[in-house]
XYZ file of N, CA, C and O in Angstrom:
544
model
N 1.579 34.300 -11.484
C 1.202 34.727 -12.657
C 2.225 34.830 -13.710
O 1.854 35.207 -15.326
N 3.836 35.413 -13.375
C 4.609 35.367 -13.996
C 5.650 34.253 -13.447
O 5.611 33.915 -12.525
N 6.416 33.730 -15.034
C 7.625 33.229 -14.562
C 8.589 33.540 -13.437
O 8.112 35.049 -13.119
N 9.399 32.928 -12.755
C 10.659 33.270 -12.053
C 11.215 34.250 -12.812
O 11.951 35.624 -12.168
N 11.672 33.857 -14.225
C 12.362 34.316 -15.265
C 12.270 36.093 -14.897
O 12.493 37.625 -14.860
N 10.799 36.033 -15.189
C 10.065 37.647 -15.794
C 9.902 38.288 -14.001
O 10.372 39.468 -14.295
N 10.032 37.708 -13.285
C 9.980 38.324 -11.722
C 11.211 38.991 -11.615
O 11.264 40.287 -11.052
N 12.102 38.116 -11.883
C 13.682 38.873 -11.588
C 13.894 39.794 -12.380
O 14.910 41.037 -12.169
N 13.220 39.642 -14.212
C 13.526 40.894 -14.806
C 12.891 42.534 -14.613
O 13.089 43.400 -14.918
N 11.935 42.114 -13.530
C 10.857 43.540 -13.654
C 11.612 44.013 -12.677
O 11.081 45.476 -12.282
N 12.442 43.561 -11.451
C 12.423 44.184 -10.438
C 13.174 45.637 -10.550
O 12.885 46.485 -10.377
N 14.415 45.631 -11.481
C 14.791 46.813 -11.318
C 13.972 48.351 -12.444
O 13.583 49.036 -11.668
N 13.208 47.975 -12.994
C 12.060 48.443 -14.067
C 11.382 49.002 -12.965
O 10.698 50.267 -13.021
N 10.501 48.213 -12.087
C 9.467 48.502 -11.436
C 9.582 49.528 -10.534
O 8.823 50.030 -10.023
N 10.623 49.087 -9.929
C 11.183 49.548 -8.539
C 12.076 51.159 -8.871
O 11.900 52.109 -8.134
N 12.455 51.468 -10.013
C 12.763 52.219 -10.509
C 11.436 53.735 -10.764
O 11.392 54.346 -10.370
N 10.219 52.633 -11.468
C 9.366 53.913 -11.567
C 8.579 53.775 -10.767
O 6.877 54.521 -10.492
N 8.337 52.924 -9.647
C 7.378 53.105 -8.528
C 6.561 53.638 -8.063
O 5.761 54.257 -7.555
N 7.507 54.881 -7.860
C 7.280 56.181 -7.203
C 7.000 57.481 -7.721
O 6.585 58.450 -7.498
N 7.279 57.484 -8.907
C 6.664 58.245 -10.301
C 5.311 58.974 -10.099
O 5.404 59.994 -10.135
N 4.380 58.134 -9.804
C 2.913 58.143 -9.752
C 2.729 59.117 -8.778
O 1.873 59.822 -9.071
N 3.713 59.358 -7.671
C 3.461 60.115 -6.195
C 3.390 61.914 -6.622
O 3.127 62.488 -6.230
N 4.310 62.014 -8.185
C 4.742 63.502 -8.788
C 2.938 64.167 -8.853
O 3.003 65.010 -9.027
N 1.888 63.138 -9.248
C 0.732 63.172 -9.215
C -0.073 64.493 -8.807
O -0.387 65.349 -8.391
N 0.430 64.154 -7.347
C 0.214 65.386 -5.894
C 0.529 66.856 -6.194
O 0.158 67.736 -5.646
N 1.958 67.019 -7.187
C 2.333 68.347 -7.038
C 0.826 69.190 -7.943
O 0.976 70.546 -7.593
N 0.084 67.842 -8.615
C -0.916 69.019 -9.249
C -2.061 69.223 -8.524
O -2.912 69.727 -8.810
N -2.103 68.510 -7.030
C -3.434 68.476 -6.551
C -4.526 67.829 -7.109
O -5.481 68.657 -7.340
N -4.187 67.132 -7.273
C -5.495 65.885 -8.214
C -6.307 66.011 -6.805
O -6.485 66.105 -5.703
N -7.769 65.419 -7.769
C -8.932 65.303 -6.918
C -8.710 63.826 -6.602
O -7.926 63.160 -6.288
N -10.523 63.445 -5.974
C -10.258 61.672 -5.100
C -9.773 60.982 -6.395
O -8.818 60.050 -6.467
N -10.144 60.747 -7.670
C -10.111 59.768 -8.886
C -8.125 59.972 -9.483
O -8.000 58.844 -9.334
N -7.703 61.400 -9.358
C -6.490 61.430 -9.325
C -5.411 60.555 -8.327
O -4.385 59.950 -8.740
N -6.158 60.870 -7.573
C -5.106 60.410 -6.508
C -5.393 58.791 -6.489
O -4.295 57.997 -6.130
N -6.482 58.196 -6.606
C -6.528 56.937 -6.887
C -6.102 56.100 -7.419
O -5.119 54.869 -7.814
N -5.833 56.884 -8.647
C -5.308 55.824 -9.914
C -3.684 56.252 -9.889
O -2.870 55.166 -9.604
N -2.990 57.117 -9.001
C -1.667 57.654 -8.887
C -1.243 56.348 -7.647
O -0.338 55.892 -8.179
N -2.397 56.521 -6.803
C -1.712 55.553 -5.707
C -2.149 53.924 -6.174
O -1.401 52.822 -5.485
N -2.939 53.656 -7.037
C -2.645 52.215 -7.682
C -2.186 51.717 -8.929
O -1.176 50.971 -8.653
N -1.641 52.643 -9.103
C -0.431 52.738 -10.196
C 1.130 52.417 -9.457
O 1.648 51.310 -9.516
N 1.467 53.259 -8.176
C 2.598 53.233 -7.254
C 2.240 51.818 -6.505
O 3.433 50.915 -6.311
N 1.253 51.384 -6.319
C 0.503 49.893 -5.602
C 1.444 48.622 -6.838
O 1.635 47.861 -6.097
N 0.715 48.693 -7.947
C 0.613 47.702 -8.824
C 2.371 47.861 -9.089
O 3.019 46.634 -9.328
N 3.031 49.180 -9.280
C 4.312 48.891 -9.185
C 5.160 48.295 -8.019
O 6.341 47.645 -8.257
N 4.574 48.100 -7.020
C 5.277 47.543 -6.004
C 5.431 45.741 -6.055
O 6.269 44.914 -5.240
N 4.855 45.449 -7.271
C 5.193 43.812 -7.826
C 6.834 43.662 -7.464
O 6.880 42.124 -7.438
N 7.343 44.638 -7.953
C 9.135 44.534 -7.820
C 9.604 43.382 -6.761
O 10.663 42.787 -6.356
N 8.684 43.750 -5.305
C 9.215 43.093 -4.190
C 9.619 41.523 -4.873
O 9.593 40.859 -3.951
N 8.288 40.871 -5.530
C 8.243 39.478 -5.753
C 9.722 38.944 -6.291
O 9.935 38.045 -5.838
N 10.353 39.478 -7.096
C 11.655 39.410 -7.780
C 12.700 39.324 -6.607
O 13.677 38.628 -6.302
N 12.372 40.511 -5.638
C 13.544 40.766 -4.927
C 13.748 40.024 -3.588
O 14.297 39.810 -3.324
N 12.292 39.761 -2.783
C 12.269 38.657 -2.336
C 13.127 37.126 -2.859
O 13.698 36.560 -1.980
N 13.220 36.699 -3.565
C 13.654 35.926 -4.473
C 15.040 36.152 -4.433
O 16.395 34.879 -4.022
N 15.301 37.352 -5.051
C 16.926 37.399 -4.789
C 17.528 37.228 -3.430
O 18.699 36.962 -3.354
N 16.885 38.081 -2.371
C 17.163 37.749 -1.056
C 17.118 36.225 -0.637
O 18.353 36.108 -0.075
N 16.488 35.407 -0.953
C 16.800 34.194 -0.512
C 17.308 33.283 -1.252
O 18.190 32.599 -0.417
N 17.791 33.599 -2.575
C 18.642 33.113 -3.050
C 20.623 33.267 -2.566
O 21.005 32.372 -2.461
N 20.642 34.583 -2.323
C 21.523 35.056 -1.130
C 21.875 34.373 0.208
O 23.050 34.749 0.790
N 20.614 33.894 0.690
C 20.662 33.520 2.163
C 20.846 32.013 2.316
O 20.120 30.961 1.378
N 21.800 31.221 2.929
C 21.853 29.725 3.339
C 20.481 29.294 3.647
O 19.469 30.282 4.354
N 20.022 28.164 2.963
C 18.774 27.935 3.276
C 18.602 27.540 4.594
O 17.527 27.503 5.172
N 19.299 27.177 5.999
C 18.588 27.140 7.011
C 18.757 28.238 7.699
O 18.318 28.287 9.135
N 19.007 29.564 7.112
C 18.497 30.665 7.780
C 17.873 31.359 7.138
O 17.334 32.800 7.265
N 16.797 31.100 6.073
C 15.961 31.744 5.441
C 14.474 32.439 6.398
O 14.344 33.733 6.120
N 14.748 31.407 7.638
C 13.371 32.059 8.178
C 13.722 33.385 8.907
O 13.174 34.016 9.158
N 14.407 33.217 9.437
C 15.292 34.435 10.188
C 15.883 35.652 9.618
O 15.210 36.887 9.941
N 16.034 35.097 8.336
C 16.338 36.554 6.843
C 15.615 37.166 6.742
O 15.302 38.091 6.821
N 14.348 36.424 6.694
C 13.093 37.070 5.976
C 12.554 37.608 7.076
O 11.598 38.584 6.861
N 12.944 37.567 8.545
C 12.182 37.967 9.432
C 12.819 39.422 9.852
O 12.057 40.171 10.108
N 14.325 39.234 9.452
C 14.852 40.458 9.416
C 14.804 41.310 8.629
O 14.457 42.412 8.821
N 14.226 41.007 7.188
C 13.799 42.039 6.202
C 13.039 42.298 6.598
O 12.350 43.588 6.051
N 11.451 41.488 6.912
C 10.211 42.100 7.090
C 10.174 43.430 8.589
O 9.921 44.478 8.227
N 11.265 42.941 9.299
C 11.100 44.009 10.434
C 12.159 45.104 10.144
O 11.655 46.274 10.329
N 12.975 44.936 8.996
C 13.793 46.101 8.828
C 12.793 47.381 7.657
O 13.128 48.192 8.041
N 11.894 46.562 6.901
C 11.466 47.195 6.101
C 10.207 47.939 6.966
O 10.122 48.779 6.489
N 9.601 46.771 7.638
C 8.543 48.041 8.549
C 8.762 49.182 9.390
O 8.700 50.297 9.778
N 10.448 48.826 9.943
C 10.902 50.097 11.140
C 10.849 51.387 9.648
O 10.877 52.181 10.252
N 11.795 50.803 8.760
C 12.428 52.203 7.744
C 10.706 52.378 7.300
O 10.784 53.857 6.788
N 9.768 51.770 7.041
C 8.619 52.100 6.663
C 7.752 53.723 7.367
O 7.380 54.225 7.034
N 7.845 52.720 8.775
C 7.706 53.562 9.791
C 8.541 54.818 10.217
O 7.548 56.113 10.228
N 9.600 54.855 9.699
C 10.246 56.438 9.972
C 10.523 56.979 8.890
O 9.992 58.116 9.087
N 9.988 56.857 7.748
C 9.501 57.217 6.617
C 8.287 58.230 6.744
O 7.991 59.283 6.210
N 7.181 57.231 7.379
C 5.848 58.015 7.526
C 5.969 59.124 8.265
O 5.653 60.389 8.717
N 6.671 59.192 9.706
C 7.511 59.875 10.882
C 7.849 61.437 10.023
O 7.786 62.489 10.281
N 9.107 60.959 9.012
C 9.537 62.100 8.645
C 8.391 62.870 7.432
O 8.564 64.198 7.327
N 7.884 62.025 7.144
C 6.710 62.673 6.118
C 5.832 63.816 6.747
O 5.589 64.508 6.550
N 5.086 63.343 8.053
C 4.390 63.648 8.910
C 5.204 65.002 9.446
O 4.799 66.736 9.803
N 6.793 65.049 9.631
C 7.391 65.798 10.132
C 7.374 67.525 9.148
O 7.208 68.169 9.389
N 7.685 66.864 7.917
C 7.829 67.672 7.016
C 6.397 68.121 6.779
O 6.546 69.445 6.100
N 5.140 67.416 6.608
C 4.116 68.256 6.566
C 4.068 69.684 7.749
O 3.065 70.017 7.101
N 4.541 69.209 8.553
C 4.556 70.271 9.716
C 4.921 72.051 9.253
O 4.386 72.665 9.689
N 5.725 71.810 8.341
C 6.320 72.556 7.288
C 5.857 73.014 5.560
O 6.152 73.949 5.336
N 5.713 72.152 5.006
C 5.229 72.236 3.903
C 3.899 71.634 3.560
O 3.547 70.694 4.302
N 2.990 72.150 2.696
C 2.194 71.737 2.142
C 2.074 70.148 1.857
O 3.178 69.563 1.207
N 0.928 69.456 2.267
C 1.054 67.473 2.414
C 1.262 67.517 0.766
O 1.978 66.583 0.779
N 0.522 68.132 -0.204
C 0.749 67.743 -1.913
C 2.056 67.543 -2.189
O 2.519 67.006 -3.188
N 3.020 68.410 -1.586
C 4.393 68.567 -1.931
C 5.460 67.946 -0.965
O 6.283 67.320 -2.033
N 4.852 67.672 -0.063
C 5.313 66.673 0.161
C 5.321 65.105 -0.337
O 6.481 64.392 -0.139
N 4.237 64.731 -0.385
C 4.197 63.804 -1.617
C 4.818 63.249 -2.516
O 5.617 62.682 -2.911
N 4.440 64.416 -3.169
C 5.462 65.012 -4.506
C 6.964 64.518 -4.240
O 7.915 63.750 -5.076
N 7.560 64.934 -3.142
C 8.975 64.745 -2.859
C 9.230 63.915 -2.524
O 10.269 63.610 -2.728
N 8.593 63.177 -1.829
C 8.539 61.609 -1.640
C 8.823 60.604 -2.502
O 9.642 60.047 -2.859
N 8.242 60.857 -3.808
C 8.173 60.628 -4.574
C 9.613 60.680 -5.982
O 10.351 60.100 -6.189
N 10.040 61.973 -5.477
C 11.340 61.897 -6.442
C 12.532 61.601 -5.571
O 13.191 61.048 -6.447
N 12.487 61.841 -4.419
C 13.383 61.512 -3.420
C 13.337 60.054 -3.582
O 14.647 59.287 -3.576
N 12.594 59.112 -3.545
C 12.370 57.707 -3.285
C 12.871 57.283 -5.020
O 13.455 56.362 -4.723
N 12.472 58.297 -5.843
C 12.921 57.688 -7.169
C 14.494 57.693 -7.275
O 15.340 56.646 -7.627
N 15.161 58.982 -6.703
C 16.288 59.166 -6.661
C 17.585 58.075 -6.173
O 18.119 57.712 -6.520
N 16.749 57.745 -5.086
C 17.435 56.461 -3.765
C 17.518 55.465 -4.741
O 18.585 54.544 -5.127
N 16.004 55.116 -5.477
C 16.538 53.599 -5.901
C 17.313 53.689 -7.207
O 18.002 52.983 -7.477
N 17.419 54.921 -8.444
C 18.033 54.740 -9.045
C 19.490 54.895 -8.638
O 20.096 54.555 -9.668
N 19.930 55.576 -7.454
C 21.133 55.212 -6.851
C 21.788 54.092 -6.435
O 22.956 53.538 -6.569
N 20.686 53.500 -5.678
C 21.089 51.785 -5.756
C 21.218 51.200 -6.523
O 22.102 49.856 -6.648
N 20.286 51.062 -7.518
C 20.327 50.265 -8.980
C 21.796 50.414 -9.484
O 22.468 49.668 -9.889
N 22.501 52.040 -9.658
C 23.484 52.075 -10.164
C 24.662 51.311 -9.532
O 25.729 50.743 -9.635
N 24.611 51.900 -7.880
C 25.740 51.118 -7.075
C 25.811 49.347 -7.551
O 26.399 48.840 -7.967
N 24.473 48.582 -7.592
C 24.610 47.310 -7.640
C 25.159 46.926 -9.299
O 25.768 45.847 -8.679
N 24.709 47.592 -10.135
C 25.576 47.435 -11.216
C 26.904 47.463 -11.324
O 27.873 46.880 -12.084
N 27.388 48.855 -10.431
C 28.919 48.664 -10.666
C 29.650 47.426 -10.022
O 30.241 47.590 -9.969
N 28.654 47.343 -8.932
C 29.493 45.722 -7.986
C 29.241 44.620 -8.887
O 29.945 43.894 -8.654
N 28.289 44.411 -9.763
C 28.245 43.404 -10.247
C 29.180 43.175 -11.364
O 29.688 42.161 -11.769
N 29.728 44.546 -12.113
C 30.639 44.272 -13.371
C 32.089 43.969 -12.629
O 32.718 44.140 -11.492
N 32.449 43.350 -14.121
C 33.831 42.406 -13.581
C 34.614 43.644 -13.100
O 34.901 44.639 -14.100
N 35.862 43.757 -12.521
C 36.805 44.419 -11.977
C 37.940 44.485 -13.526
O 38.449 43.424 -13.624
N 38.251 45.403 -13.914
C 38.848 45.561 -15.311
C 40.309 46.312 -14.738
O 40.599 46.823 -13.710
N 41.535 45.842 -15.216
C 42.520 45.995 -14.990
C 43.518 45.019 -14.078
O 42.921 44.477 -13.499
N 44.418 45.714 -13.495
C 45.398 45.160 -12.217
C 44.855 44.781 -11.310
O 43.943 45.897 -10.887
N 44.665 43.293 -10.703
C 44.032 43.316 -9.511
C 44.831 43.998 -8.459
O 45.874 43.635 -8.037
N 44.213 44.809 -7.316
C 44.926 45.252 -6.360
C 44.717 44.597 -5.060
O 43.216 44.437 -4.270
N 45.332 44.055 -4.208
C 45.013 43.446 -2.773
C 45.423 44.465 -1.681
O 46.461 45.053 -1.869
N 44.420 44.585 -0.921
C 44.874 45.381 -0.043
C 44.527 45.301 1.746
O 44.870 45.692 2.006
N 44.432 43.789 1.663
C 44.476 43.244 2.850
C 45.521 42.665 3.010
O 46.612 42.772 2.492
N 45.639 42.159 4.317
C 46.964 41.146 5.018
C 47.133 40.247 4.612
O 46.210 39.116 3.873
N 48.786 39.922 4.121
C 48.920 38.606 3.296
C 49.928 37.974 4.673
O 50.570 38.756 5.453
N 49.770 36.428 4.070
C 50.700 36.061 5.098
C 52.474 36.250 4.667
O 52.510 35.984 3.550
N 53.073 35.909 5.782
C 54.135 35.923 5.184
C 54.931 34.675 5.192
O 55.005 33.507 6.060
């Protein structure tokens, strides 16, 4: 429903705010509040549409199938590890605080990754330093 340009432009904003609706859990909302928060977080997950395209554009065409398989496998593995860690945290803290804390932690990680991505994309200013080996 959106153009390729729009999909690439919404990646950073939606990824940045995607987990913020989970902060509602700190208020111990009822069923309606939880449904609204989870719906908002789910809609923000649309950032992956642009992210997938960026990923595919960075991979040679002959390796795209393997690359997407690796991406999916890694994503599912990390999601499973996140759920296991959340379950472990829920053994020590109330669930509503664990979910809200996941929103804070996830948002912080995304913002750090976006800052790192922007820093890597900026042109290097000043004299260029060569640190690798050179041929004589």
